[in-house]
CSV table of N, CA and C in Angstrom, one decimal:
chain,number,residue,atom,x,y,z
A,1,MET,N,-50.6,58.4,-2.6
A,1,MET,CA,-49.2,58.4,-3.0
A,1,MET,C,-49.1,59.6,-4.0
A,2,SER,N,-48.2,60.5,-3.7
A,2,SER,CA,-48.0,61.6,-4.6
A,2,SER,C,-46.8,61.3,-5.6
A,3,THR,N,-46.9,61.7,-6.8
A,3,THR,CA,-45.8,61.5,-7.8
A,3,THR,C,-45.4,62.9,-8.3
A,4,HIS,N,-44.2,62.9,-8.8
A,4,HIS,CA,-43.6,64.1,-9.4
A,4,HIS,C,-42.8,63.8,-10.7
A,5,GLU,N,-42.9,64.7,-11.6
A,5,GLU,CA,-42.1,64.6,-12.8
A,5,GLU,C,-40.7,65.2,-12.5
A,6,ILE,N,-39.6,64.4,-12.8
A,6,ILE,CA,-38.3,65.0,-12.6
A,6,ILE,C,-37.5,64.8,-13.9
A,7,SER,N,-36.5,65.7,-14.1
A,7,SER,CA,-35.5,65.5,-15.1
A,7,SER,C,-34.2,65.5,-14.5
A,8,VAL,N,-33.5,64.4,-14.7
A,8,VAL,CA,-32.2,64.2,-14.1
A,8,VAL,C,-31.2,63.7,-15.2
A,9,THR,N,-30.0,64.3,-15.2
A,9,THR,CA,-29.0,63.9,-16.1
A,9,THR,C,-28.1,63.0,-15.4
A,10,ILE,N,-28.0,61.7,-15.9
A,10,ILE,CA,-27.1,60.7,-15.3
A,10,ILE,C,-26.1,60.3,-16.4
A,11,ASN,N,-24.9,60.4,-16.0
A,11,ASN,CA,-23.8,60.0,-17.0
A,11,ASN,C,-23.9,60.7,-18.3
A,12,GLY,N,-24.3,62.0,-18.2
A,12,GLY,CA,-24.5,62.8,-19.5
A,12,GLY,C,-25.8,62.6,-20.2
A,13,LYS,N,-26.6,61.7,-19.8
A,13,LYS,CA,-27.9,61.5,-20.5
A,13,LYS,C,-29.1,62.0,-19.6
A,14,SER,N,-29.8,63.0,-20.2
A,14,SER,CA,-30.9,63.6,-19.5
A,14,SER,C,-32.2,62.8,-19.8
A,15,ARG,N,-33.0,62.7,-18.8
A,15,ARG,CA,-34.3,62.0,-19.1
A,15,ARG,C,-35.3,62.5,-18.1
A,16,THR,N,-36.6,62.5,-18.5
A,16,THR,CA,-37.7,62.9,-17.6
A,16,THR,C,-38.5,61.7,-17.2
A,17,ASP,N,-38.7,61.5,-15.9
A,17,ASP,CA,-39.5,60.4,-15.4
A,17,ASP,C,-40.5,60.9,-14.3
A,18,THR,N,-41.5,60.1,-14.1
A,18,THR,CA,-42.4,60.3,-13.0
A,18,THR,C,-42.1,59.4,-11.9
A,19,VAL,N,-41.8,59.9,-10.7
A,19,VAL,CA,-41.4,59.1,-9.5
A,19,VAL,C,-42.3,59.4,-8.3
A,20,GLU,N,-42.3,58.5,-7.4
A,20,GLU,CA,-43.0,58.7,-6.1
A,20,GLU,C,-42.2,59.7,-5.3
A,21,ALA,N,-42.9,60.5,-4.5
A,21,ALA,CA,-42.2,61.6,-3.8
A,21,ALA,C,-41.2,61.0,-2.8
A,22,ARG,N,-41.4,59.8,-2.3
A,22,ARG,CA,-40.5,59.2,-1.3
A,22,ARG,C,-39.4,58.4,-1.9
A,23,MET,N,-39.3,58.2,-3.2
A,23,MET,CA,-38.3,57.4,-3.8
A,23,MET,C,-36.9,58.0,-3.6
A,24,LEU,N,-36.0,57.1,-3.1
A,24,LEU,CA,-34.6,57.5,-2.9
A,24,LEU,C,-33.9,57.5,-4.3
A,25,LEU,N,-32.9,58.4,-4.4
A,25,LEU,CA,-32.1,58.5,-5.6
A,25,LEU,C,-31.5,57.2,-6.0
A,26,VAL,N,-31.0,56.4,-5.0
A,26,VAL,CA,-30.3,55.1,-5.3
A,26,VAL,C,-31.3,54.2,-6.0
A,27,HIS,N,-32.6,54.2,-5.6
A,27,HIS,CA,-33.6,53.3,-6.2
A,27,HIS,C,-34.0,53.9,-7.6
A,28,TYR,N,-34.0,55.2,-7.7
A,28,TYR,CA,-34.3,55.8,-9.1
A,28,TYR,C,-33.2,55.3,-10.0
A,29,ILE,N,-31.9,55.4,-9.6
A,29,ILE,CA,-30.8,55.1,-10.5
A,29,ILE,C,-30.9,53.6,-10.9
A,30,ARG,N,-31.1,52.7,-9.9
A,30,ARG,CA,-31.1,51.3,-10.2
A,30,ARG,C,-32.4,50.8,-10.9
A,31,GLU,N,-33.6,51.2,-10.3
A,31,GLU,CA,-34.8,50.6,-10.8
A,31,GLU,C,-35.4,51.4,-12.0
A,32,VAL,N,-35.3,52.7,-12.0
A,32,VAL,CA,-35.9,53.4,-13.1
A,32,VAL,C,-34.9,53.6,-14.3
A,33,ARG,N,-33.6,53.9,-14.0
A,33,ARG,CA,-32.7,54.2,-15.0
A,33,ARG,C,-31.9,52.9,-15.4
A,34,GLY,N,-32.0,51.8,-14.6
A,34,GLY,CA,-31.4,50.6,-14.9
A,34,GLY,C,-29.9,50.5,-14.8
A,35,LEU,N,-29.3,51.4,-14.0
A,35,LEU,CA,-27.9,51.4,-13.7
A,35,LEU,C,-27.6,50.7,-12.4
A,36,THR,N,-27.2,49.5,-12.5
A,36,THR,CA,-27.1,48.7,-11.3
A,36,THR,C,-25.7,48.7,-10.6
A,37,GLY,N,-24.8,49.4,-11.2
A,37,GLY,CA,-23.5,49.5,-10.6
A,37,GLY,C,-23.5,50.2,-9.2
A,38,THR,N,-24.4,51.1,-9.0
A,38,THR,CA,-24.6,51.7,-7.7
A,38,THR,C,-25.4,50.7,-6.8
A,39,HIS,N,-24.8,50.3,-5.7
A,39,HIS,CA,-25.4,49.3,-4.8
A,39,HIS,C,-26.2,49.9,-3.7
A,40,VAL,N,-27.2,49.2,-3.3
A,40,VAL,CA,-27.9,49.5,-2.1
A,40,VAL,C,-27.4,48.6,-0.9
A,41,GLY,N,-26.7,49.3,0.0
A,41,GLY,CA,-26.1,48.5,1.1
A,41,GLY,C,-27.0,48.5,2.3
A,42,CYS,N,-27.0,49.7,3.0
A,42,CYS,CA,-27.7,49.7,4.3
A,42,CYS,C,-29.0,50.6,4.2
A,43,ASP,N,-29.2,51.4,3.2
A,43,ASP,CA,-30.3,52.3,3.1
A,43,ASP,C,-30.4,53.3,4.3
A,44,THR,N,-29.3,53.4,5.1
A,44,THR,CA,-29.3,54.4,6.2
A,44,THR,C,-28.0,55.3,6.2
A,45,SER,N,-27.3,55.3,5.1
A,45,SER,CA,-26.1,56.1,4.9
A,45,SER,C,-24.9,55.7,5.7
A,46,ASN,N,-24.9,54.5,6.2
A,46,ASN,CA,-23.8,54.1,7.0
A,46,ASN,C,-22.7,53.4,6.2
A,47,CYS,N,-23.0,52.8,5.1
A,47,CYS,CA,-22.0,52.0,4.4
A,47,CYS,C,-21.3,52.6,3.2
A,48,GLY,N,-22.0,53.5,2.5
A,48,GLY,CA,-21.4,54.2,1.3
A,48,GLY,C,-21.4,53.4,0.1
A,49,ALA,N,-22.0,52.2,0.0
A,49,ALA,CA,-22.1,51.4,-1.2
A,49,ALA,C,-22.8,52.2,-2.3
A,50,CYS,N,-23.6,53.1,-2.0
A,50,CYS,CA,-24.5,53.8,-2.9
A,50,CYS,C,-23.8,55.2,-3.4
A,51,THR,N,-22.6,55.4,-3.1
A,51,THR,CA,-22.0,56.7,-3.4
A,51,THR,C,-21.9,56.9,-4.9
A,52,VAL,N,-22.4,58.1,-5.3
A,52,VAL,CA,-22.3,58.6,-6.6
A,52,VAL,C,-21.8,60.1,-6.6
A,53,HIS,N,-21.6,60.7,-7.7
A,53,HIS,CA,-21.3,62.1,-7.7
A,53,HIS,C,-22.5,62.9,-8.1
A,54,PHE,N,-22.9,63.8,-7.2
A,54,PHE,CA,-24.1,64.6,-7.4
A,54,PHE,C,-23.6,66.0,-7.6
A,55,ASP,N,-23.8,66.5,-8.9
A,55,ASP,CA,-23.2,67.8,-9.3
A,55,ASP,C,-21.7,67.9,-9.0
A,56,GLY,N,-21.0,66.8,-9.2
A,56,GLY,CA,-19.6,66.7,-9.1
A,56,GLY,C,-19.0,66.4,-7.8
A,57,ARG,N,-19.9,66.3,-6.8
A,57,ARG,CA,-19.4,66.0,-5.4
A,57,ARG,C,-19.9,64.6,-5.0
A,58,ALA,N,-19.0,63.9,-4.3
A,58,ALA,CA,-19.4,62.5,-3.8
A,58,ALA,C,-20.5,62.7,-2.8
A,59,ALA,N,-21.6,61.8,-3.0
A,59,ALA,CA,-22.7,61.9,-2.1
A,59,ALA,C,-23.3,60.5,-2.1
A,60,LYS,N,-23.9,60.2,-0.9
A,60,LYS,CA,-24.5,58.9,-0.7
A,60,LYS,C,-26.0,59.0,-1.3
A,61,SER,N,-26.3,58.2,-2.3
A,61,SER,CA,-27.5,58.4,-3.0
A,61,SER,C,-28.7,57.9,-2.2
A,62,CYS,N,-28.4,57.2,-1.1
A,62,CYS,CA,-29.6,56.8,-0.2
A,62,CYS,C,-30.0,57.9,0.8
A,63,THR,N,-29.3,59.0,0.7
A,63,THR,CA,-29.6,60.2,1.6
A,63,THR,C,-30.3,61.3,0.8
A,64,ILE,N,-30.5,61.0,-0.5
A,64,ILE,CA,-31.1,62.0,-1.4
A,64,ILE,C,-32.4,61.5,-2.0
A,65,LEU,N,-33.5,62.2,-2.0
A,65,LEU,CA,-34.7,61.8,-2.6
A,65,LEU,C,-34.5,62.1,-4.1
A,66,ALA,N,-35.2,61.2,-4.9
A,66,ALA,CA,-35.1,61.4,-6.4
A,66,ALA,C,-35.6,62.8,-6.8
A,67,VAL,N,-36.6,63.3,-6.1
A,67,VAL,CA,-37.2,64.6,-6.5
A,67,VAL,C,-36.1,65.7,-6.2
A,68,GLN,N,-35.2,65.5,-5.3
A,68,GLN,CA,-34.2,66.5,-5.0
A,68,GLN,C,-33.2,66.5,-6.1
A,69,ALA,N,-33.1,65.5,-6.9
A,69,ALA,CA,-32.2,65.4,-8.0
A,69,ALA,C,-32.7,66.1,-9.3
A,70,ASP,N,-33.9,66.5,-9.3
A,70,ASP,CA,-34.5,67.2,-10.4
A,70,ASP,C,-33.7,68.4,-10.8
A,71,GLY,N,-33.2,68.4,-12.1
A,71,GLY,CA,-32.4,69.5,-12.6
A,71,GLY,C,-30.9,69.3,-12.3
A,72,HIS,N,-30.6,68.3,-11.7
A,72,HIS,CA,-29.1,68.1,-11.3
A,72,HIS,C,-28.5,67.0,-12.2
A,73,GLU,N,-27.1,66.9,-12.0
A,73,GLU,CA,-26.3,65.9,-12.7
A,73,GLU,C,-25.8,64.9,-11.8
A,74,VAL,N,-25.9,63.7,-12.2
A,74,VAL,CA,-25.4,62.5,-11.4
A,74,VAL,C,-24.4,61.7,-12.2
A,75,THR,N,-23.3,61.3,-11.6
A,75,THR,CA,-22.4,60.4,-12.3
A,75,THR,C,-22.4,59.1,-11.4
A,76,THR,N,-22.6,58.0,-12.1
A,76,THR,CA,-22.5,56.7,-11.4
A,76,THR,C,-21.2,56.0,-11.8
A,77,ILE,N,-20.9,54.9,-11.3
A,77,ILE,CA,-19.7,54.1,-11.6
A,77,ILE,C,-19.7,53.8,-13.1
A,78,GLU,N,-20.9,53.7,-13.7
A,78,GLU,CA,-20.9,53.4,-15.2
A,78,GLU,C,-20.4,54.6,-16.0
A,79,GLY,N,-20.5,55.8,-15.5
A,79,GLY,CA,-20.1,57.0,-16.2
A,79,GLY,C,-18.9,57.6,-15.8
A,80,LEU,N,-18.1,57.0,-14.9
A,80,LEU,CA,-16.9,57.6,-14.3
A,80,LEU,C,-15.8,57.6,-15.3
A,81,ALA,N,-15.6,56.5,-16.1
A,81,ALA,CA,-14.4,56.4,-17.0
A,81,ALA,C,-14.6,57.5,-18.1
A,82,PRO,N,-13.5,58.0,-18.6
A,82,PRO,CA,-13.6,59.0,-19.7
A,82,PRO,C,-14.2,58.5,-21.0
A,83,ASP,N,-14.0,57.2,-21.3
A,83,ASP,CA,-14.6,56.6,-22.5
A,83,ASP,C,-14.5,55.1,-22.3
A,84,PRO,N,-15.2,54.3,-23.2
A,84,PRO,CA,-15.2,52.8,-23.0
A,84,PRO,C,-13.9,52.1,-23.1
A,85,ASP,N,-12.9,52.8,-23.6
A,85,ASP,CA,-11.6,52.1,-23.8
A,85,ASP,C,-10.6,52.4,-22.7
A,86,HIS,N,-11.0,53.3,-21.8
A,86,HIS,CA,-10.1,53.6,-20.7
A,86,HIS,C,-10.8,53.6,-19.3
A,87,PHE,N,-10.1,53.1,-18.3
A,87,PHE,CA,-10.6,53.2,-17.0
A,87,PHE,C,-10.3,54.6,-16.4
A,88,HIS,N,-11.1,55.1,-15.5
A,88,HIS,CA,-10.7,56.2,-14.7
A,88,HIS,C,-9.5,55.8,-13.9
A,89,PRO,N,-8.6,56.7,-13.6
A,89,PRO,CA,-7.4,56.4,-12.8
A,89,PRO,C,-7.7,55.6,-11.5
A,90,VAL,N,-8.8,55.9,-10.8
A,90,VAL,CA,-9.1,55.2,-9.6
A,90,VAL,C,-9.5,53.8,-9.9
A,91,GLN,N,-10.3,53.6,-11.0
A,91,GLN,CA,-10.6,52.2,-11.4
A,91,GLN,C,-9.4,51.4,-11.7
A,92,GLU,N,-8.5,52.1,-12.4
A,92,GLU,CA,-7.2,51.4,-12.8
A,92,GLU,C,-6.4,51.1,-11.5
A,93,GLY,N,-6.4,52.0,-10.6
A,93,GLY,CA,-5.7,51.8,-9.3
A,93,GLY,C,-6.2,50.6,-8.6
A,94,PHE,N,-7.6,50.4,-8.5
A,94,PHE,CA,-8.2,49.3,-7.9
A,94,PHE,C,-7.8,48.0,-8.6
A,95,ARG,N,-7.6,48.1,-9.9
A,95,ARG,CA,-7.2,46.9,-10.7
A,95,ARG,C,-5.7,46.6,-10.5
A,96,GLN,N,-4.9,47.6,-10.5
A,96,GLN,CA,-3.5,47.4,-10.3
A,96,GLN,C,-3.1,46.9,-8.9
A,97,CYS,N,-3.8,47.4,-7.9
A,97,CYS,CA,-3.4,47.2,-6.5
A,97,CYS,C,-4.4,46.2,-5.8
A,98,HIS,N,-5.2,45.5,-6.6
A,98,HIS,CA,-6.2,44.6,-6.0
A,98,HIS,C,-7.0,45.2,-4.9
A,99,GLY,N,-7.5,46.4,-5.2
A,99,GLY,CA,-8.3,47.1,-4.2
A,99,GLY,C,-9.7,46.5,-4.0
A,100,LEU,N,-10.2,45.7,-4.9
A,100,LEU,CA,-11.5,45.1,-4.7
A,100,LEU,C,-11.4,43.7,-4.1
A,101,GLN,N,-12.3,43.4,-3.3
A,101,GLN,CA,-12.3,42.0,-2.7
A,101,GLN,C,-13.6,41.3,-3.1
A,102,CYS,N,-14.7,41.4,-2.4
A,102,CYS,CA,-15.9,40.7,-2.9
A,102,CYS,C,-16.6,41.6,-3.9
A,103,GLY,N,-16.3,42.9,-3.9
A,103,GLY,CA,-16.8,43.8,-4.9
A,103,GLY,C,-18.0,44.6,-4.5
A,104,PHE,N,-18.6,44.2,-3.4
A,104,PHE,CA,-19.9,44.9,-3.1
A,104,PHE,C,-19.7,46.4,-2.8
A,105,CYS,N,-18.7,46.7,-2.1
A,105,CYS,CA,-18.4,48.1,-1.7
A,105,CYS,C,-17.7,48.8,-2.8
A,106,THR,N,-17.1,48.1,-3.8
A,106,THR,CA,-16.2,48.7,-4.7
A,106,THR,C,-16.7,49.9,-5.5
A,107,SER,N,-17.9,49.9,-6.0
A,107,SER,CA,-18.3,51.1,-6.8
A,107,SER,C,-18.4,52.3,-5.9
A,108,GLY,N,-18.9,52.1,-4.7
A,108,GLY,CA,-19.0,53.3,-3.7
A,108,GLY,C,-17.6,53.7,-3.3
A,109,MET,N,-16.7,52.8,-3.1
A,109,MET,CA,-15.3,53.1,-2.7
A,109,MET,C,-14.7,53.9,-3.9
A,110,ILE,N,-14.8,53.5,-5.1
A,110,ILE,CA,-14.2,54.1,-6.2
A,110,ILE,C,-14.8,55.6,-6.4
A,111,MET,N,-16.1,55.7,-6.3
A,111,MET,CA,-16.7,57.0,-6.4
A,111,MET,C,-16.3,58.0,-5.3
A,112,ALA,N,-16.2,57.5,-4.1
A,112,ALA,CA,-15.7,58.3,-3.0
A,112,ALA,C,-14.3,58.7,-3.2
A,113,SER,N,-13.5,57.7,-3.6
A,113,SER,CA,-12.1,57.9,-3.9
A,113,SER,C,-11.8,59.0,-5.0
A,114,ALA,N,-12.6,58.9,-6.0
A,114,ALA,CA,-12.5,59.9,-7.1
A,114,ALA,C,-12.9,61.2,-6.6
A,115,GLY,N,-13.8,61.3,-5.7
A,115,GLY,CA,-14.2,62.6,-5.1
A,115,GLY,C,-13.0,63.1,-4.2
A,116,ILE,N,-12.3,62.3,-3.5
A,116,ILE,CA,-11.2,62.7,-2.7
A,116,ILE,C,-10.1,63.3,-3.6
A,117,LEU,N,-9.8,62.6,-4.7
A,117,LEU,CA,-8.8,63.1,-5.6
A,117,LEU,C,-9.2,64.3,-6.4
A,118,ALA,N,-10.5,64.5,-6.6
A,118,ALA,CA,-10.9,65.8,-7.2
A,118,ALA,C,-10.7,67.0,-6.3
A,119,ASP,N,-10.8,66.7,-5.0
A,119,ASP,CA,-10.5,67.8,-4.0
A,119,ASP,C,-9.1,68.0,-3.7
A,120,ASP,N,-8.3,66.9,-3.7
A,120,ASP,CA,-6.9,66.9,-3.4
A,120,ASP,C,-6.2,65.8,-4.2
A,121,PRO,N,-5.5,66.3,-5.3
A,121,PRO,CA,-4.9,65.3,-6.2
A,121,PRO,C,-3.8,64.5,-5.6
A,122,ASP,N,-3.3,64.8,-4.4
A,122,ASP,CA,-2.2,64.1,-3.8
A,122,ASP,C,-2.4,63.9,-2.3
A,123,PRO,N,-3.4,63.2,-2.0
A,123,PRO,CA,-3.7,63.1,-0.5
A,123,PRO,C,-2.8,62.1,0.2
A,124,SER,N,-2.5,62.3,1.4
A,124,SER,CA,-1.7,61.4,2.2
A,124,SER,C,-2.5,60.1,2.5
A,125,ARG,N,-1.9,59.1,2.9
A,125,ARG,CA,-2.6,57.8,3.3
A,125,ARG,C,-3.5,58.1,4.4
A,126,GLU,N,-3.1,58.9,5.4
A,126,GLU,CA,-4.0,59.2,6.5
A,126,GLU,C,-5.2,60.0,6.0
A,127,LYS,N,-5.1,60.9,5.1
A,127,LYS,CA,-6.2,61.6,4.6
A,127,LYS,C,-7.2,60.7,3.9
A,128,ILE,N,-6.6,59.8,3.1
A,128,ILE,CA,-7.5,58.8,2.4
A,128,ILE,C,-8.3,58.0,3.4
A,129,ARG,N,-7.6,57.5,4.4
A,129,ARG,CA,-8.3,56.7,5.4
A,129,ARG,C,-9.4,57.5,6.1
A,130,LEU,N,-9.1,58.8,6.4
A,130,LEU,CA,-10.1,59.7,7.1
A,130,LEU,C,-11.3,59.9,6.2
A,131,GLU,N,-11.0,60.2,4.9
A,131,GLU,CA,-12.1,60.6,3.9
A,131,GLU,C,-12.9,59.4,3.6
A,132,LEU,N,-12.4,58.2,3.7
A,132,LEU,CA,-13.2,57.0,3.4
A,132,LEU,C,-13.9,56.4,4.6
A,133,GLU,N,-13.9,57.1,5.7
A,133,GLU,CA,-14.5,56.5,6.9
A,133,GLU,C,-16.0,56.2,6.7
A,134,GLY,N,-16.6,56.9,5.9
A,134,GLY,CA,-18.1,56.7,5.6
A,134,GLY,C,-18.4,55.6,4.6
A,135,ASN,N,-17.3,54.9,4.2
A,135,ASN,CA,-17.5,53.8,3.2
A,135,ASN,C,-16.9,52.5,3.9
A,136,LEU,N,-17.8,51.5,4.0
A,136,LEU,CA,-17.4,50.3,4.7
A,136,LEU,C,-17.1,49.2,3.8
A,137,CYS,N,-16.0,48.5,4.1
A,137,CYS,CA,-15.6,47.3,3.4
A,137,CYS,C,-15.7,46.2,4.5
A,138,ARG,N,-16.6,45.2,4.2
A,138,ARG,CA,-16.8,44.2,5.2
A,138,ARG,C,-15.9,43.0,5.1
A,139,CYS,N,-15.1,43.0,4.0
A,139,CYS,CA,-14.2,41.8,3.8
A,139,CYS,C,-13.0,41.8,4.7
A,140,THR,N,-12.2,42.8,4.6
A,140,THR,CA,-11.0,42.8,5.4
A,140,THR,C,-10.5,44.3,5.6
A,141,GLY,N,-9.3,44.5,5.7
A,141,GLY,CA,-8.7,45.8,5.9
A,141,GLY,C,-8.8,46.7,4.7
A,142,TYR,N,-8.3,47.9,4.9
A,142,TYR,CA,-8.4,48.9,3.8
A,142,TYR,C,-7.1,49.2,3.2
A,143,GLN,N,-6.1,48.4,3.5
A,143,GLN,CA,-4.7,48.7,3.0
A,143,GLN,C,-4.7,48.7,1.5
A,144,LYS,N,-5.3,47.7,0.8
A,144,LYS,CA,-5.2,47.7,-0.6
A,144,LYS,C,-6.1,48.8,-1.3
A,145,ILE,N,-7.1,49.2,-0.6
A,145,ILE,CA,-8.0,50.3,-1.1
A,145,ILE,C,-7.2,51.6,-1.0
A,146,VAL,N,-6.5,51.8,0.1
A,146,VAL,CA,-5.6,53.0,0.2
A,146,VAL,C,-4.5,53.0,-0.8
A,147,ASP,N,-3.9,51.8,-1.0
A,147,ASP,CA,-2.9,51.6,-2.0
A,147,ASP,C,-3.4,52.0,-3.4
A,148,SER,N,-4.7,51.6,-3.7
A,148,SER,CA,-5.3,51.9,-5.0
A,148,SER,C,-5.5,53.4,-5.2
A,149,VAL,N,-5.9,54.1,-4.2
A,149,VAL,CA,-6.1,55.5,-4.3
A,149,VAL,C,-4.8,56.2,-4.5
A,150,ARG,N,-3.8,55.8,-3.7
A,150,ARG,CA,-2.4,56.4,-3.9
A,150,ARG,C,-1.9,56.1,-5.3
A,151,TRP,N,-2.2,54.9,-5.8
A,151,TRP,CA,-1.7,54.6,-7.2
A,151,TRP,C,-2.4,55.6,-8.2
A,152,ALA,N,-3.7,55.8,-8.0
A,152,ALA,CA,-4.4,56.8,-8.8
A,152,ALA,C,-3.8,58.2,-8.7
A,153,ALA,N,-3.4,58.6,-7.5
A,153,ALA,CA,-2.8,59.9,-7.3
A,153,ALA,C,-1.5,60.0,-8.0
A,154,GLU,N,-0.8,58.9,-8.0
A,154,GLU,CA,0.6,58.9,-8.6
A,154,GLU,C,0.5,58.7,-10.2
A,155,HIS,N,-0.7,58.3,-10.7
A,155,HIS,CA,-0.9,58.0,-12.1
A,155,HIS,C,-2.2,58.7,-12.6
A,156,PRO,N,-2.3,60.0,-12.5
A,156,PRO,CA,-3.5,60.7,-12.8
A,156,PRO,C,-3.9,60.5,-14.3
A,157,GLU,N,-3.0,60.1,-15.1
A,157,GLU,CA,-3.3,59.9,-16.5
A,157,GLU,C,-3.8,58.5,-16.7
A,158,GLY,N,-3.8,57.6,-15.7
A,158,GLY,CA,-4.2,56.2,-15.8
A,158,GLY,C,-3.2,55.5,-16.7
A,159,VAL,N,-3.7,54.4,-17.4
A,159,VAL,CA,-2.9,53.7,-18.4
A,159,VAL,C,-3.8,53.3,-19.5
A,160,GLU,N,-3.3,53.0,-20.6
A,160,GLU,CA,-4.0,52.5,-21.8
A,160,GLU,C,-4.7,51.2,-21.4
A,161,ALA,N,-6.0,51.1,-21.8
A,161,ALA,CA,-6.7,49.8,-21.5
A,161,ALA,C,-6.3,48.8,-22.5
């Protein structure tokens, strides 16, 4: 088993760790860094529960090896909000519009949705649905999730917590 030393900045905090060459970024985030908001769903990139921001772009952390994150910046659901007293507008949108159901997919949905809004601050409902195709919600439909993203687009400043 080969190991490598990596330095990864997660949610603004840089740290150096030794990891196995085959360790996935999602497992590094959860098991080594202790940030359990990023979920392991399918381990095959089909469900999107593990979505994080990798150098500012939404990415499924089960498709990235931890060694590939060496020298890069990762944002997880724990680091998305601007500060502890405020939600990110997408988090507030999920709260306002009841976008979460069982909650398993929620962190990945929120991270993917924040990525959509970073690229297009006013996406149509159709674009939101298209962009979220790689994130699965196994509970029911996506209507409240799309409503939540539209709420965030219409309230980019969020609300006071």
